[in-house]
PDB file of C-alpha atoms in Angstrom:
ATOM      1  CA  UNK A   1     109.198  97.426 120.566  1.00 42.00           C
ATOM      2  CA  UNK A   2     112.491  95.661 119.902  1.00 44.00           C
ATOM      3  CA  UNK A   3     114.695  98.657 119.114  1.00 46.00           C
ATOM      4  CA  UNK A   4     117.853  96.819 120.114  1.00 47.00           C
ATOM      5  CA  UNK A   5     117.757  94.902 116.853  1.00 58.00           C
ATOM      6  CA  UNK A   6     121.001  95.193 114.860  1.00 76.00           C
ATOM      7  CA  UNK A   7     119.208  96.199 111.701  1.00 86.00           C
ATOM      8  CA  UNK A   8     115.792  97.620 112.625  1.00 95.00           C
ATOM      9  CA  UNK A   9     113.258  97.962 109.848  1.00 97.00           C
ATOM     10  CA  UNK A  10     110.145 100.089 109.678  1.00 98.00           C
ATOM     11  CA  UNK A  11     107.549  98.789 107.238  1.00 97.00           C
ATOM     12  CA  UNK A  12     105.493 101.593 105.722  1.00 97.00           C
ATOM     13  CA  UNK A  13     102.437 100.325 103.809  1.00 95.00           C
ATOM     14  CA  UNK A  14     101.033 103.201 101.764  1.00 93.00           C
ATOM     15  CA  UNK A  15      97.917 103.453  99.631  1.00 89.00           C
ATOM     16  CA  UNK A  16      98.836 106.684  97.820  1.00 88.00           C
ATOM     17  CA  UNK A  17      95.854 108.512  99.347  1.00 86.00           C
ATOM     18  CA  UNK A  18      95.793 111.923 101.049  1.00 86.00           C
ATOM     19  CA  UNK A  19      97.202 110.473 104.281  1.00 88.00           C
ATOM     20  CA  UNK A  20     100.314 109.036 102.578  1.00 92.00           C
ATOM     21  CA  UNK A  21     102.446 112.153 103.090  1.00 93.00           C
ATOM     22  CA  UNK A  22     101.781 112.167 106.831  1.00 93.00           C
ATOM     23  CA  UNK A  23     102.511 108.435 107.057  1.00 94.00           C
ATOM     24  CA  UNK A  24     105.812 108.682 105.181  1.00 96.00           C
ATOM     25  CA  UNK A  25     106.998 111.719 107.151  1.00 96.00           C
ATOM     26  CA  UNK A  26     106.084 110.099 110.487  1.00 96.00           C
ATOM     27  CA  UNK A  27     107.878 106.882 109.502  1.00 97.00           C
ATOM     28  CA  UNK A  28     110.949 108.906 108.460  1.00 97.00           C
ATOM     29  CA  UNK A  29     111.078 110.586 111.893  1.00 96.00           C
ATOM     30  CA  UNK A  30     110.975 107.208 113.638  1.00 96.00           C
ATOM     31  CA  UNK A  31     113.531 105.720 111.238  1.00 96.00           C
ATOM     32  CA  UNK A  32     115.985 108.517 111.979  1.00 94.00           C
ATOM     33  CA  UNK A  33     115.419 108.218 115.741  1.00 94.00           C
ATOM     34  CA  UNK A  34     115.821 104.414 115.737  1.00 93.00           C
ATOM     35  CA  UNK A  35     118.537 104.222 113.076  1.00 94.00           C
ATOM     36  CA  UNK A  36     116.160 102.005 111.109  1.00 96.00           C
ATOM     37  CA  UNK A  37     115.767 101.426 107.406  1.00 95.00           C
ATOM     38  CA  UNK A  38     112.431 102.267 105.787  1.00 96.00           C
ATOM     39  CA  UNK A  39     110.645  99.756 103.611  1.00 96.00           C
ATOM     40  CA  UNK A  40     107.818 101.341 101.601  1.00 96.00           C
ATOM     41  CA  UNK A  41     105.140  98.883 100.486  1.00 96.00           C
ATOM     42  CA  UNK A  42     102.297  99.543  98.082  1.00 93.00           C
ATOM     43  CA  UNK A  43      99.868  96.696  97.419  1.00 91.00           C
ATOM     44  CA  UNK A  44      97.343  97.056  94.657  1.00 86.00           C
ATOM     45  CA  UNK A  45      94.285  95.077  95.659  1.00 80.00           C
ATOM     46  CA  UNK A  46      94.015  92.236  93.189  1.00 68.00           C
ATOM     47  CA  UNK A  47      90.598  91.214  91.964  1.00 58.00           C
ATOM     48  CA  UNK A  48      89.960  87.638  93.022  1.00 54.00           C
ATOM     49  CA  UNK A  49      90.527  85.070  90.305  1.00 53.00           C
ATOM     50  CA  UNK A  50      87.711  82.589  90.040  1.00 52.00           C
ATOM     51  CA  UNK A  51      88.128  78.919  89.223  1.00 51.00           C
ATOM     52  CA  UNK A  52      85.530  76.161  89.002  1.00 54.00           C
ATOM     53  CA  UNK A  53      85.194  73.918  92.018  1.00 54.00           C
ATOM     54  CA  UNK A  54      84.245  70.581  90.524  1.00 57.00           C
ATOM     55  CA  UNK A  55      83.228  68.477  93.509  1.00 57.00           C
ATOM     56  CA  UNK A  56      80.028  70.385  94.272  1.00 53.00           C
ATOM     57  CA  UNK A  57      77.507  68.822  91.921  1.00 51.00           C
ATOM     58  CA  UNK A  58      75.826  69.827  88.669  1.00 52.00           C
ATOM     59  CA  UNK A  59      76.388  73.595  88.844  1.00 49.00           C
ATOM     60  CA  UNK A  60      80.061  74.433  89.259  1.00 47.00           C
ATOM     61  CA  UNK A  61      80.723  76.905  92.039  1.00 47.00           C
ATOM     62  CA  UNK A  62      83.445  79.483  91.888  1.00 48.00           C
ATOM     63  CA  UNK A  63      86.004  80.016  94.597  1.00 48.00           C
ATOM     64  CA  UNK A  64      88.397  82.916  94.958  1.00 48.00           C
ATOM     65  CA  UNK A  65      92.132  82.326  94.676  1.00 48.00           C
ATOM     66  CA  UNK A  66      94.429  84.793  96.345  1.00 50.00           C
ATOM     67  CA  UNK A  67      97.950  84.966  94.947  1.00 54.00           C
ATOM     68  CA  UNK A  68     100.217  87.997  94.964  1.00 56.00           C
ATOM     69  CA  UNK A  69     101.370  89.015  91.527  1.00 59.00           C
ATOM     70  CA  UNK A  70     104.542  91.103  91.148  1.00 60.00           C
ATOM     71  CA  UNK A  71     104.147  94.168  88.972  1.00 58.00           C
ATOM     72  CA  UNK A  72     105.178  93.911  85.345  1.00 63.00           C
ATOM     73  CA  UNK A  73     108.306  95.851  84.389  1.00 62.00           C
ATOM     74  CA  UNK A  74     106.324  98.312  82.277  1.00 61.00           C
ATOM     75  CA  UNK A  75     103.968  99.274  85.122  1.00 61.00           C
ATOM     76  CA  UNK A  76     104.458 102.696  86.664  1.00 66.00           C
ATOM     77  CA  UNK A  77     106.683 102.840  89.734  1.00 82.00           C
ATOM     78  CA  UNK A  78     104.272 104.609  92.081  1.00 86.00           C
ATOM     79  CA  UNK A  79     106.765 104.696  94.931  1.00 89.00           C
ATOM     80  CA  UNK A  80     109.462 106.658  93.063  1.00 89.00           C
ATOM     81  CA  UNK A  81     108.164 110.077  94.204  1.00 90.00           C
ATOM     82  CA  UNK A  82     108.266 108.941  97.837  1.00 91.00           C
ATOM     83  CA  UNK A  83     111.794 107.561  97.518  1.00 90.00           C
ATOM     84  CA  UNK A  84     112.853 110.879  95.953  1.00 90.00           C
ATOM     85  CA  UNK A  85     111.134 112.843  98.721  1.00 90.00           C
ATOM     86  CA  UNK A  86     113.126 110.907 101.332  1.00 92.00           C
ATOM     87  CA  UNK A  87     116.457 110.957  99.497  1.00 88.00           C
ATOM     88  CA  UNK A  88     119.190 113.080 100.975  1.00 89.00           C
ATOM     89  CA  UNK A  89     118.022 112.505 104.553  1.00 90.00           C
ATOM     90  CA  UNK A  90     120.584 109.830 105.359  1.00 90.00           C
ATOM     91  CA  UNK A  91     117.954 107.082 105.462  1.00 93.00           C
ATOM     92  CA  UNK A  92     118.136 103.634 103.906  1.00 94.00           C
ATOM     93  CA  UNK A  93     115.011 103.280 101.771  1.00 94.00           C
ATOM     94  CA  UNK A  94     113.667 100.136 100.159  1.00 94.00           C
ATOM     95  CA  UNK A  95     110.414  99.802  98.215  1.00 92.00           C
ATOM     96  CA  UNK A  96     108.139  97.025  96.985  1.00 92.00           C
ATOM     97  CA  UNK A  97     104.977  97.166  94.872  1.00 90.00           C
ATOM     98  CA  UNK A  98     102.673  94.177  94.452  1.00 87.00           C
ATOM     99  CA  UNK A  99      99.187  93.106  93.422  1.00 83.00           C
ATOM    100  CA  UNK A 100      97.524  90.990  96.092  1.00 86.00           C
ATOM    101  CA  UNK A 101      95.497  90.877  99.269  1.00 87.00           C
ATOM    102  CA  UNK A 102      96.579  94.012 101.128  1.00 89.00           C
ATOM    103  CA  UNK A 103      96.491  92.810 104.741  1.00 90.00           C
ATOM    104  CA  UNK A 104      98.085  89.479 103.856  1.00 90.00           C
ATOM    105  CA  UNK A 105     100.935  91.156 101.974  1.00 92.00           C
ATOM    106  CA  UNK A 106     101.572  93.621 104.803  1.00 94.00           C
ATOM    107  CA  UNK A 107     101.710  90.768 107.305  1.00 94.00           C
ATOM    108  CA  UNK A 108     103.971  88.704 105.040  1.00 93.00           C
ATOM    109  CA  UNK A 109     106.378  91.575 104.479  1.00 93.00           C
ATOM    110  CA  UNK A 110     106.462  92.420 108.187  1.00 95.00           C
ATOM    111  CA  UNK A 111     107.426  88.829 108.911  1.00 94.00           C
ATOM    112  CA  UNK A 112     109.913  88.510 106.028  1.00 94.00           C
ATOM    113  CA  UNK A 113     111.638  91.773 106.995  1.00 94.00           C
ATOM    114  CA  UNK A 114     111.474  91.083 110.747  1.00 95.00           C
ATOM    115  CA  UNK A 115     109.907  94.521 110.983  1.00 96.00           C
ATOM    116  CA  UNK A 116     110.513  96.442 114.176  1.00 95.00           C
ATOM    117  CA  UNK A 117     107.499  98.677 113.571  1.00 97.00           C
ATOM    118  CA  UNK A 118     104.721  99.150 111.027  1.00 97.00           C
ATOM    119  CA  UNK A 119     103.605 102.713 110.318  1.00 96.00           C
ATOM    120  CA  UNK A 120     100.364 103.019 108.365  1.00 92.00           C
ATOM    121  CA  UNK A 121      97.571 105.466 107.824  1.00 89.00           C
ATOM    122  CA  UNK A 122      93.958 105.574 108.852  1.00 83.00           C
ATOM    123  CA  UNK A 123      91.332 107.382 106.837  1.00 71.00           C
ATOM    124  CA  UNK A 124      88.944 107.930 109.721  1.00 61.00           C
ATOM    125  CA  UNK A 125      85.901 106.462 107.975  1.00 59.00           C
ATOM    126  CA  UNK A 126      82.819 105.861 110.061  1.00 59.00           C
ATOM    127  CA  UNK A 127      81.717 102.601 111.639  1.00 61.00           C
ATOM    128  CA  UNK A 128      79.355 101.705 108.773  1.00 55.00           C
ATOM    129  CA  UNK A 129      82.152 102.018 106.198  1.00 52.00           C
ATOM    130  CA  UNK A 130      84.427  99.864 108.346  1.00 54.00           C
ATOM    131  CA  UNK A 131      81.677  97.261 108.756  1.00 51.00           C
ATOM    132  CA  UNK A 132      80.927  97.052 105.025  1.00 47.00           C
ATOM    133  CA  UNK A 133      84.362  97.562 103.512  1.00 47.00           C
ATOM    134  CA  UNK A 134      86.714  96.501 106.294  1.00 56.00           C
ATOM    135  CA  UNK A 135      89.850  98.180 107.478  1.00 81.00           C
ATOM    136  CA  UNK A 136      93.426  97.443 106.539  1.00 85.00           C
ATOM    137  CA  UNK A 137      94.584  98.964 109.832  1.00 83.00           C
ATOM    138  CA  UNK A 138      92.223  96.704 111.781  1.00 82.00           C
ATOM    139  CA  UNK A 139      93.392  93.611 109.883  1.00 86.00           C
ATOM    140  CA  UNK A 140      97.026  94.444 110.473  1.00 89.00           C
ATOM    141  CA  UNK A 141      96.455  95.163 114.176  1.00 87.00           C
ATOM    142  CA  UNK A 142      94.697  91.812 114.630  1.00 87.00           C
ATOM    143  CA  UNK A 143      97.379  89.645 113.071  1.00 85.00           C
ATOM    144  CA  UNK A 144     100.767  91.325 113.207  1.00 86.00           C
ATOM    145  CA  UNK A 145     103.124  90.522 116.093  1.00 83.00           C
ATOM    146  CA  UNK A 146     105.177  93.744 115.887  1.00 93.00           C
ATOM    147  CA  UNK A 147     104.011  97.170 117.095  1.00 95.00           C
ATOM    148  CA  UNK A 148     101.819  99.199 114.743  1.00 94.00           C
ATOM    149  CA  UNK A 149     101.674 102.983 114.665  1.00 94.00           C
ATOM    150  CA  UNK A 150      98.550 104.365 113.011  1.00 90.00           C
ATOM    151  CA  UNK A 151      98.782 107.878 111.589  1.00 91.00           C
ATOM    152  CA  UNK A 152      95.356 109.535 111.354  1.00 85.00           C
ATOM    153  CA  UNK A 153      94.220 111.511 108.342  1.00 81.00           C
ATOM    154  CA  UNK A 154      94.322 115.273 108.805  1.00 78.00           C
ATOM    155  CA  UNK A 155      91.184 116.592 110.454  1.00 72.00           C
ATOM    156  CA  UNK A 156      89.050 118.853 108.289  1.00 67.00           C
ATOM    157  CA  UNK A 157      88.630 122.306 109.731  1.00 60.00           C
TER     158      UNK A 157
END
């Protein structure tokens, strides 16, 4: 981990699920220890847009287009409660909300911010769920050059 960076940044992708509180609090502890700023990121999974692909013969095929779409001004700021929760702790907090492909946007933001660390949550779903649905944590681990800290969901008693 490159903690000697002049302006370290911890990227905190959150999905607003039950594990979000643990993720944010863990990231805040690391930010304080490293003197890093926190960048909260919430990506709403965009439904793929479909456009005709004309070169494939009589029946036009559809292909997905992935393009991040910034939130409209009138959309609810879902990160405001988390910024408020962290205020008063002496931390620098930034936040971004987007529509788009979640893993791609996390990777892009990590690169754009020169993130020192990514802190994200894991829901602890079983292998079948991961096989069918996929895992954001797995996608990020595969393709992100900076260290990733995965915060597990609380175990049920």
